[in-house]
PDB file of C-alpha atoms and ligand atoms in Angstrom:
ATOM      1  CA  MET H  20       0.000   0.000   0.000  1.00  0.00           C
ATOM      2  CA  MET H  21       1.179   3.488  -0.769  1.00  0.00           C
ATOM      3  CA  LYS H  22       0.165   6.857   0.599  1.00  0.00           C
ATOM      4  CA  LYS H  23       1.327  10.283  -0.319  1.00  0.00           C
ATOM      5  CA  TYR H  24       2.617  12.540   2.465  1.00  0.00           C
ATOM      6  CA  GLU H  25       3.663  16.014   1.318  1.00  0.00           C
ATOM      7  CA  GLY H  26       4.954  14.763  -2.001  1.00  0.00           C
ATOM      8  CA  LYS H  27       7.188  12.068  -0.444  1.00  0.00           C
ATOM      9  CA  ARG H  28       6.536   8.422  -0.998  1.00  0.00           C
ATOM     10  CA  TYR H  29       6.341   5.947   1.859  1.00  0.00           C
ATOM     11  CA  TYR H  30       5.969   2.209   1.665  1.00  0.00           C
ATOM     12  CA  ARG H  31       4.260   0.088   4.211  1.00  0.00           C
ATOM     13  CA  ILE H  32       5.900  -3.218   4.802  1.00  0.00           C
ATOM     14  CA  ARG H  33       5.110  -5.942   7.288  1.00  0.00           C
ATOM     15  CA  ALA H  34       7.645  -6.344  10.089  1.00  0.00           C
ATOM     16  CA  THR H  35       7.686 -10.095   9.377  1.00  0.00           C
ATOM     17  CA  VAL H  36       8.880  -9.343   5.856  1.00  0.00           C
ATOM     18  CA  PHE H  37      11.065  -6.358   6.662  1.00  0.00           C
ATOM     19  CA  TRP H  38      13.398  -7.921   9.250  1.00  0.00           C
ATOM     20  CA  PRO H  39      14.108 -11.136   7.355  1.00  0.00           C
ATOM     21  CA  THR H  40      14.881  -8.947   4.300  1.00  0.00           C
ATOM     22  CA  VAL H  41      17.307  -6.842   6.335  1.00  0.00           C
ATOM     23  CA  GLY H  42      18.793 -10.035   7.742  1.00  0.00           C
ATOM     24  CA  LEU H  43      19.271 -11.508   4.274  1.00  0.00           C
ATOM     25  CA  PHE H  44      20.862  -8.310   3.042  1.00  0.00           C
ATOM     26  CA  ILE H  45      23.369  -8.314   5.910  1.00  0.00           C
ATOM     27  CA  LEU H  46      24.169 -11.981   5.238  1.00  0.00           C
ATOM     28  CA  LEU H  47      24.715 -11.172   1.581  1.00  0.00           C
ATOM     29  CA  LEU H  48      27.090  -8.328   2.476  1.00  0.00           C
ATOM     30  CA  LEU H  49      29.003 -10.589   4.863  1.00  0.00           C
ATOM     31  CA  GLY H  50      29.149 -13.255   2.152  1.00  0.00           C
ATOM     32  CA  VAL H  51      30.665 -10.832  -0.339  1.00  0.00           C
ATOM     33  CA  TYR H  52      33.078  -9.508   2.273  1.00  0.00           C
ATOM     34  CA  PHE H  53      34.305 -12.945   3.371  1.00  0.00           C
ATOM     35  CA  LYS H  54      33.968 -14.548  -0.064  1.00  0.00           C
ATOM     36  CA  ASP H  55      37.599 -15.627  -0.331  1.00  0.00           C
ATOM     37  CA  GLU H  56      37.709 -17.019   3.179  1.00  0.00           C
ATOM     38  CA  LEU H  57      34.463 -18.915   2.673  1.00  0.00           C
ATOM     39  CA  TYR H  58      35.718 -20.338  -0.621  1.00  0.00           C
ATOM     40  CA  GLU H  59      38.974 -21.393   1.021  1.00  0.00           C
ATOM     41  CA  LYS H  60      37.024 -23.037   3.852  1.00  0.00           C
ATOM     42  CA  TRP H  61      34.827 -24.911   1.419  1.00  0.00           C
ATOM     43  CA  LEU H  62      37.879 -25.980  -0.603  1.00  0.00           C
ATOM     44  CA  ARG H  63      39.571 -27.378   2.472  1.00  0.00           C
ATOM     45  CA  SER H  64      36.455 -29.061   3.834  1.00  0.00           C
ATOM     46  CA  GLY H  65      36.932 -31.991   1.450  1.00  0.00           C
ATOM     47  CA  GLY H  66      40.506 -32.646   2.606  1.00  0.00           C
ATOM     48  CA  MET H  67      43.513 -33.440   0.420  1.00  0.00           C
ATOM     49  CA  GLU H  68      43.824 -36.129  -2.197  1.00  0.00           C
ATOM     50  CA  ASP H  69      46.670 -37.582  -4.234  1.00  0.00           C
ATOM     51  CA  VAL H  70      46.408 -37.510  -8.004  1.00  0.00           C
ATOM     52  CA  THR H  71      48.287 -40.231  -9.825  1.00  0.00           C
ATOM     53  CA  PHE H  72      48.454 -41.493 -13.391  1.00  0.00           C
ATOM     54  CA  GLU H  73      49.548 -44.956 -12.372  1.00  0.00           C
ATOM     55  CA  GLY H  74      48.268 -47.803 -14.477  1.00  0.00           C
ATOM     56  CA  LEU H  75      48.638 -46.302 -17.965  1.00  0.00           C
ATOM     57  CA  THR H  76      49.344 -49.020 -20.516  1.00  0.00           C
ATOM     58  CA  SER H  77      51.814 -48.665 -23.334  1.00  0.00           C
ATOM     59  CA  ALA H  78      50.372 -49.151 -26.814  1.00  0.00           C
ATOM     60  CA  LEU H  79      53.810 -48.982 -28.450  1.00  0.00           C
ATOM     61  CA  GLU H  80      54.559 -52.094 -30.479  1.00  0.00           C
ATOM     62  CA  ASP H  81      58.153 -51.438 -31.475  1.00  0.00           C
ATOM     63  CA  LYS H  82      60.167 -50.766 -28.302  1.00  0.00           C
ATOM     64  CA  ALA H  83      63.084 -49.462 -30.404  1.00  0.00           C
ATOM     65  CA  SER H  84      61.004 -46.440 -31.385  1.00  0.00           C
ATOM     66  CA  CYS H  85      60.286 -45.397 -27.792  1.00  0.00           C
ATOM     67  CA  TYR H  86      60.511 -41.584 -27.535  1.00  0.00           C
ATOM     68  CA  LEU H  87      62.643 -41.800 -24.386  1.00  0.00           C
ATOM     69  CA  CYS H  88      64.913 -44.856 -24.581  1.00  0.00           C
ATOM     70  CA  GLY H  89      64.643 -45.659 -28.271  1.00  0.00           C
ATOM     71  CA  SER H  90      65.661 -43.869 -31.442  1.00  0.00           C
ATOM     72  CA  SER H  91      62.542 -42.333 -32.908  1.00  0.00           C
ATOM     73  CA  ASP H  92      62.955 -39.664 -35.579  1.00  0.00           C
ATOM     74  CA  TYR H  93      60.170 -37.765 -33.854  1.00  0.00           C
ATOM     75  CA  SER H  94      61.987 -37.398 -30.549  1.00  0.00           C
ATOM     76  CA  LEU H  95      64.985 -35.148 -29.900  1.00  0.00           C
ATOM     77  CA  VAL H  96      65.964 -37.199 -26.843  1.00  0.00           C
ATOM     78  CA  ASP H  97      68.019 -39.482 -29.077  1.00  0.00           C
ATOM     79  CA  LEU H  98      69.866 -36.500 -30.549  1.00  0.00           C
ATOM     80  CA  PHE H  99      70.609 -34.884 -27.174  1.00  0.00           C
ATOM     81  CA  ARG H 100      71.785 -38.184 -25.638  1.00  0.00           C
ATOM     82  CA  LYS H 101      75.289 -37.551 -27.019  1.00  0.00           C
ATOM     83  CA  SER H 102      75.640 -34.221 -25.215  1.00  0.00           C
ATOM     84  CA  GLY H 103      75.036 -35.827 -21.818  1.00  0.00           C
ATOM     85  CA  ARG H 104      73.229 -32.723 -20.592  1.00  0.00           C
ATOM     86  CA  ILE H 105      69.826 -32.425 -19.008  1.00  0.00           C
ATOM     87  CA  GLY H 106      66.637 -30.900 -20.310  1.00  0.00           C
ATOM     88  CA  VAL H 107      62.896 -30.436 -20.140  1.00  0.00           C
ATOM     89  CA  ILE H 108      60.214 -32.384 -22.008  1.00  0.00           C
ATOM     90  CA  SER H 109      56.831 -30.891 -22.889  1.00  0.00           C
ATOM     91  CA  LEU H 110      54.757 -34.063 -22.591  1.00  0.00           C
ATOM     92  CA  ASN H 111      51.671 -33.030 -24.557  1.00  0.00           C
ATOM     93  CA  ASP H 112      53.624 -32.562 -27.794  1.00  0.00           C
ATOM     94  CA  TRP H 113      56.885 -34.253 -26.786  1.00  0.00           C
ATOM     95  CA  TYR H 114      58.875 -31.100 -27.460  1.00  0.00           C
ATOM     96  CA  VAL H 115      62.351 -31.547 -25.971  1.00  0.00           C
ATOM     97  CA  LEU H 116      64.447 -28.634 -24.680  1.00  0.00           C
ATOM     98  CA  GLU H 117      68.073 -28.735 -23.652  1.00  0.00           C
ATOM     99  CA  PHE H 118      69.718 -26.617 -20.957  1.00  0.00           C
ATOM    100  CA  HIS H 119      72.519 -24.580 -22.549  1.00  0.00           C
ATOM    101  CA  ILE H 120      75.276 -25.676 -20.216  1.00  0.00           C
ATOM    102  CA  LYS H 121      78.812 -26.438 -21.318  1.00  0.00           C
ATOM    103  CA  SER H 122      79.233 -30.111 -22.014  1.00  0.00           C
ATOM    104  CA  ARG H 123      81.887 -31.807 -19.916  1.00  0.00           C
ATOM    105  CA  ASP H 124      82.322 -34.443 -22.550  1.00  0.00           C
ATOM    106  CA  GLU H 125      85.597 -33.607 -24.345  1.00  0.00           C
ATOM    107  CA  SER H 126      84.446 -35.435 -27.448  1.00  0.00           C
ATOM    108  CA  VAL H 127      81.610 -32.982 -28.051  1.00  0.00           C
ATOM    109  CA  PRO H 128      82.883 -30.531 -30.699  1.00  0.00           C
ATOM    110  CA  LEU H 129      82.775 -26.831 -29.839  1.00  0.00           C
ATOM    111  CA  SER H 130      80.255 -26.190 -32.590  1.00  0.00           C
ATOM    112  CA  GLU H 131      77.849 -28.479 -30.780  1.00  0.00           C
ATOM    113  CA  GLU H 132      78.489 -27.020 -27.352  1.00  0.00           C
ATOM    114  CA  GLY H 133      75.389 -24.906 -27.653  1.00  0.00           C
ATOM    115  CA  TYR H 134      75.938 -22.808 -24.540  1.00  0.00           C
ATOM    116  CA  ARG H 135      76.177 -18.985 -24.414  1.00  0.00           C
ATOM    117  CA  THR H 136      73.156 -18.986 -26.664  1.00  0.00           C
ATOM    118  CA  SER H 137      69.531 -18.365 -26.116  1.00  0.00           C
ATOM    119  CA  THR H 138      66.597 -19.899 -27.915  1.00  0.00           C
ATOM    120  CA  PHE H 139      62.921 -19.218 -27.636  1.00  0.00           C
ATOM    121  CA  GLY H 140      59.801 -20.235 -29.440  1.00  0.00           C
ATOM    122  CA  ASN H 141      56.209 -21.352 -29.454  1.00  0.00           C
ATOM    123  CA  THR H 142      55.486 -25.011 -30.149  1.00  0.00           C
ATOM    124  CA  GLY H 143      51.739 -24.456 -30.407  1.00  0.00           C
ATOM    125  CA  GLU H 144      51.467 -26.077 -26.999  1.00  0.00           C
ATOM    126  CA  ILE H 145      54.018 -24.181 -24.913  1.00  0.00           C
ATOM    127  CA  ILE H 146      55.992 -20.941 -25.137  1.00  0.00           C
ATOM    128  CA  TYR H 147      59.595 -21.418 -24.051  1.00  0.00           C
ATOM    129  CA  SER H 148      62.878 -19.625 -23.631  1.00  0.00           C
ATOM    130  CA  SER H 149      66.190 -21.254 -22.875  1.00  0.00           C
ATOM    131  CA  GLU H 150      69.478 -19.538 -22.170  1.00  0.00           C
ATOM    132  CA  GLY H 151      72.946 -20.227 -20.899  1.00  0.00           C
ATOM    133  CA  SER H 152      75.455 -18.093 -19.024  1.00  0.00           C
ATOM    134  CA  TYR H 153      78.771 -16.995 -20.501  1.00  0.00           C
ATOM    135  CA  SER H 154      80.714 -19.392 -18.296  1.00  0.00           C
ATOM    136  CA  GLY H 155      78.594 -22.330 -19.374  1.00  0.00           C
ATOM    137  CA  LYS H 156      78.107 -23.213 -15.697  1.00  0.00           C
ATOM    138  CA  MET H 157      74.534 -22.010 -15.399  1.00  0.00           C
ATOM    139  CA  ALA H 158      71.484 -22.202 -17.631  1.00  0.00           C
ATOM    140  CA  SER H 159      67.768 -21.688 -17.396  1.00  0.00           C
ATOM    141  CA  ILE H 160      64.583 -22.699 -19.162  1.00  0.00           C
ATOM    142  CA  GLU H 161      61.252 -20.970 -18.743  1.00  0.00           C
ATOM    143  CA  VAL H 162      58.028 -22.511 -20.028  1.00  0.00           C
ATOM    144  CA  THR H 163      54.639 -20.817 -20.242  1.00  0.00           C
ATOM    145  CA  LEU H 164      51.789 -23.308 -20.343  1.00  0.00           C
ATOM    146  CA  PRO H 165      48.486 -22.689 -22.117  1.00  0.00           C
ATOM    147  CA  GLU H 166      45.796 -21.239 -19.857  1.00  0.00           C
ATOM    148  CA  ASP H 167      43.710 -24.410 -19.667  1.00  0.00           C
ATOM    149  CA  PHE H 168      46.489 -26.994 -19.841  1.00  0.00           C
ATOM    150  CA  ARG H 169      45.642 -30.619 -19.239  1.00  0.00           C
ATOM    151  CA  LEU H 170      47.870 -33.653 -19.580  1.00  0.00           C
ATOM    152  CA  GLN H 171      47.079 -35.745 -22.651  1.00  0.00           C
ATOM    153  CA  THR H 172      48.030 -39.283 -21.810  1.00  0.00           C
ATOM    154  CA  ASP H 173      47.521 -40.766 -25.285  1.00  0.00           C
ATOM    155  CA  ILE H 174      50.757 -39.382 -26.726  1.00  0.00           C
ATOM    156  CA  LEU H 175      52.638 -41.022 -23.832  1.00  0.00           C
ATOM    157  CA  GLU H 176      50.825 -44.341 -24.192  1.00  0.00           C
ATOM    158  CA  ASN H 177      51.350 -44.451 -27.946  1.00  0.00           C
ATOM    159  CA  ASN H 178      55.023 -43.517 -27.990  1.00  0.00           C
ATOM    160  CA  LEU H 179      56.663 -44.804 -24.812  1.00  0.00           C
ATOM    161  CA  CYS H 180      57.575 -48.368 -23.891  1.00  0.00           C
ATOM    162  CA  GLN H 181      55.956 -49.598 -20.647  1.00  0.00           C
ATOM    163  CA  GLU H 182      59.119 -49.040 -18.616  1.00  0.00           C
ATOM    164  CA  CYS H 183      59.508 -45.412 -19.737  1.00  0.00           C
ATOM    165  CA  LEU H 184      55.768 -44.802 -19.421  1.00  0.00           C
ATOM    166  CA  ASP H 185      55.941 -45.907 -15.764  1.00  0.00           C
ATOM    167  CA  LYS H 186      58.936 -43.632 -15.155  1.00  0.00           C
ATOM    168  CA  VAL H 187      57.224 -40.613 -16.703  1.00  0.00           C
ATOM    169  CA  THR H 188      53.867 -41.128 -14.973  1.00  0.00           C
ATOM    170  CA  GLU H 189      55.647 -41.386 -11.627  1.00  0.00           C
ATOM    171  CA  THR H 190      56.896 -37.790 -12.070  1.00  0.00           C
ATOM    172  CA  LEU H 191      53.316 -36.576 -12.543  1.00  0.00           C
ATOM    173  CA  ASP H 192      51.982 -37.330  -9.045  1.00  0.00           C
ATOM    174  CA  PHE H 193      50.745 -34.324  -7.115  1.00  0.00           C
ATOM    175  CA  ARG H 194      48.416 -33.419  -4.238  1.00  0.00           C
ATOM    176  CA  LYS H 195      45.441 -31.109  -4.268  1.00  0.00           C
ATOM    177  CA  TRP H 196      42.340 -30.190  -2.274  1.00  0.00           C
ATOM    178  CA  ARG H 197      39.579 -32.590  -3.227  1.00  0.00           C
ATOM    179  CA  TYR H 198      37.324 -29.797  -4.519  1.00  0.00           C
ATOM    180  CA  GLU H 199      40.173 -27.906  -6.188  1.00  0.00           C
ATOM    181  CA  GLU H 200      40.392 -27.817  -9.952  1.00  0.00           C
ATOM    182  CA  LYS H 201      44.047 -28.558 -10.541  1.00  0.00           C
ATOM    183  CA  GLU H 202      45.779 -30.407 -13.354  1.00  0.00           C
ATOM    184  CA  ALA H 203      49.120 -32.180 -13.607  1.00  0.00           C
ATOM    185  CA  ILE H 204      51.757 -29.939 -15.200  1.00  0.00           C
ATOM    186  CA  PRO H 205      52.534 -31.616 -18.562  1.00  0.00           C
ATOM    187  CA  LEU H 206      56.310 -31.222 -18.171  1.00  0.00           C
ATOM    188  CA  CYS H 207      59.211 -33.184 -16.721  1.00  0.00           C
ATOM    189  CA  LEU H 208      62.970 -32.900 -16.349  1.00  0.00           C
ATOM    190  CA  VAL H 209      65.138 -35.410 -18.185  1.00  0.00           C
ATOM    191  CA  ASP H 210      68.725 -36.554 -17.859  1.00  0.00           C
ATOM    192  CA  PHE H 211      69.755 -37.332 -21.427  1.00  0.00           C
ATOM    193  CA  ARG H 212      72.633 -39.512 -20.284  1.00  0.00           C
ATOM    194  CA  THR H 213      70.715 -41.865 -17.993  1.00  0.00           C
ATOM    195  CA  GLN H 214      67.232 -41.304 -19.465  1.00  0.00           C
ATOM    196  CA  GLU H 215      65.924 -40.779 -15.955  1.00  0.00           C
ATOM    197  CA  VAL H 216      63.065 -38.303 -15.587  1.00  0.00           C
ATOM    198  CA  TYR H 217      62.260 -35.956 -12.681  1.00  0.00           C
ATOM    199  CA  SER H 218      59.165 -34.115 -11.526  1.00  0.00           C
ATOM    200  CA  LEU H 219      58.330 -30.522 -12.477  1.00  0.00           C
ATOM    201  CA  GLN H 220      55.074 -30.497 -10.480  1.00  0.00           C
ATOM    202  CA  ASP H 221      54.490 -27.506  -8.217  1.00  0.00           C
ATOM    203  CA  TRP H 222      55.541 -29.275  -5.000  1.00  0.00           C
ATOM    204  CA  HIS H 223      59.007 -29.956  -6.401  1.00  0.00           C
ATOM    205  CA  LYS H 224      61.413 -27.109  -5.632  1.00  0.00           C
ATOM    206  CA  GLY H 225      64.736 -28.602  -6.611  1.00  0.00           C
ATOM    207  CA  CYS H 226      66.908 -31.667  -7.003  1.00  0.00           C
ATOM    208  CA  LEU H 227      70.394 -32.862  -7.793  1.00  0.00           C
ATOM    209  CA  ILE H 228      70.829 -34.670 -11.111  1.00  0.00           C
ATOM    210  CA  ARG H 229      74.379 -36.045 -11.219  1.00  0.00           C
ATOM    211  CA  ASP H 230      76.520 -32.876 -10.910  1.00  0.00           C
ATOM    212  CA  TYR H 231      73.709 -30.543 -11.825  1.00  0.00           C
ATOM    213  CA  TRP H 232      71.734 -28.695  -9.183  1.00  0.00           C
ATOM    214  CA  VAL H 233      68.260 -27.759 -10.437  1.00  0.00           C
ATOM    215  CA  GLU H 234      66.093 -25.069  -8.853  1.00  0.00           C
ATOM    216  CA  ILE H 235      62.443 -25.019  -9.860  1.00  0.00           C
ATOM    217  CA  GLU H 236      59.958 -22.168  -9.591  1.00  0.00           C
ATOM    218  CA  HIS H 237      56.240 -21.962 -10.353  1.00  0.00           C
ATOM    219  CA  GLU H 238      54.291 -18.783 -10.890  1.00  0.00           C
ATOM    220  CA  GLY H 239      50.826 -18.915 -12.384  1.00  0.00           C
ATOM    221  CA  ASP H 240      51.106 -20.784 -15.678  1.00  0.00           C
ATOM    222  CA  LYS H 241      54.893 -20.287 -15.804  1.00  0.00           C
ATOM    223  CA  VAL H 242      57.423 -22.939 -14.807  1.00  0.00           C
ATOM    224  CA  SER H 243      61.096 -22.102 -14.720  1.00  0.00           C
ATOM    225  CA  ALA H 244      64.134 -24.178 -13.902  1.00  0.00           C
ATOM    226  CA  ASP H 245      67.690 -22.954 -13.248  1.00  0.00           C
ATOM    227  CA  VAL H 246      70.541 -25.412 -13.562  1.00  0.00           C
ATOM    228  CA  TYR H 247      73.947 -25.002 -11.919  1.00  0.00           C
ATOM    229  CA  ASP H 248      76.918 -27.172 -12.782  1.00  0.00           C
ATOM    230  CA  VAL H 249      78.255 -27.958  -9.288  1.00  0.00           C
ATOM    231  CA  ALA H 250      81.047 -30.311 -10.349  1.00  0.00           C
ATOM    232  CA  GLU H 251      84.376 -29.635  -8.607  1.00  0.00           C
TER     233      GLU H 251
HETATM  234 ZN1   ZN F  28      61.384 -46.649 -23.429  1.00  0.00          ZN
END
């Protein structure tokens, strides 16, 4: 109902409607104010869970063409094996990057040393940059992942032998809140000499690979790794 008092409008509202409305409004304000905290609380209410890719089965028939331990023309791992360095593999397109550190192997010709250089590019899957220091003792690789990255397991299953597939999937384990939307980072570190692979998931901050100390950093969709040659 509406009445006019000296040109001003007044509304009549039942107290039983008015107070609940005020109450709701206050709740709404509080909700907006504490939105982040409430979301965080909800996220944590489900507890943590481990995500693992265990149990993938290799569909590769010819073991000799395994992307990691074999000699496939489609994998640069075979080519980099000679240098004995370490690198990064983008698992969704099997793009292989090498750290530009000076090779300790005397038999590697200077032209193939590949340090003191920087390379960068876009594979269609990742954007990367890789550079080495003047001394050849330090190098870094930075990878920017696509916004909605998600590990595609079929390329691994189709191109890795079972042994290598197990090694790679082991590096992909990570933990998350049960209600959190989080994907495995489709990258790993690789030692070209031993063909061992190491995690680049966000919990992994660093490791020693032979005489190379690796420091890993994650920021948004960027993953960067710095390598230091710590040999005496
Ligand atoms: Zn293999």
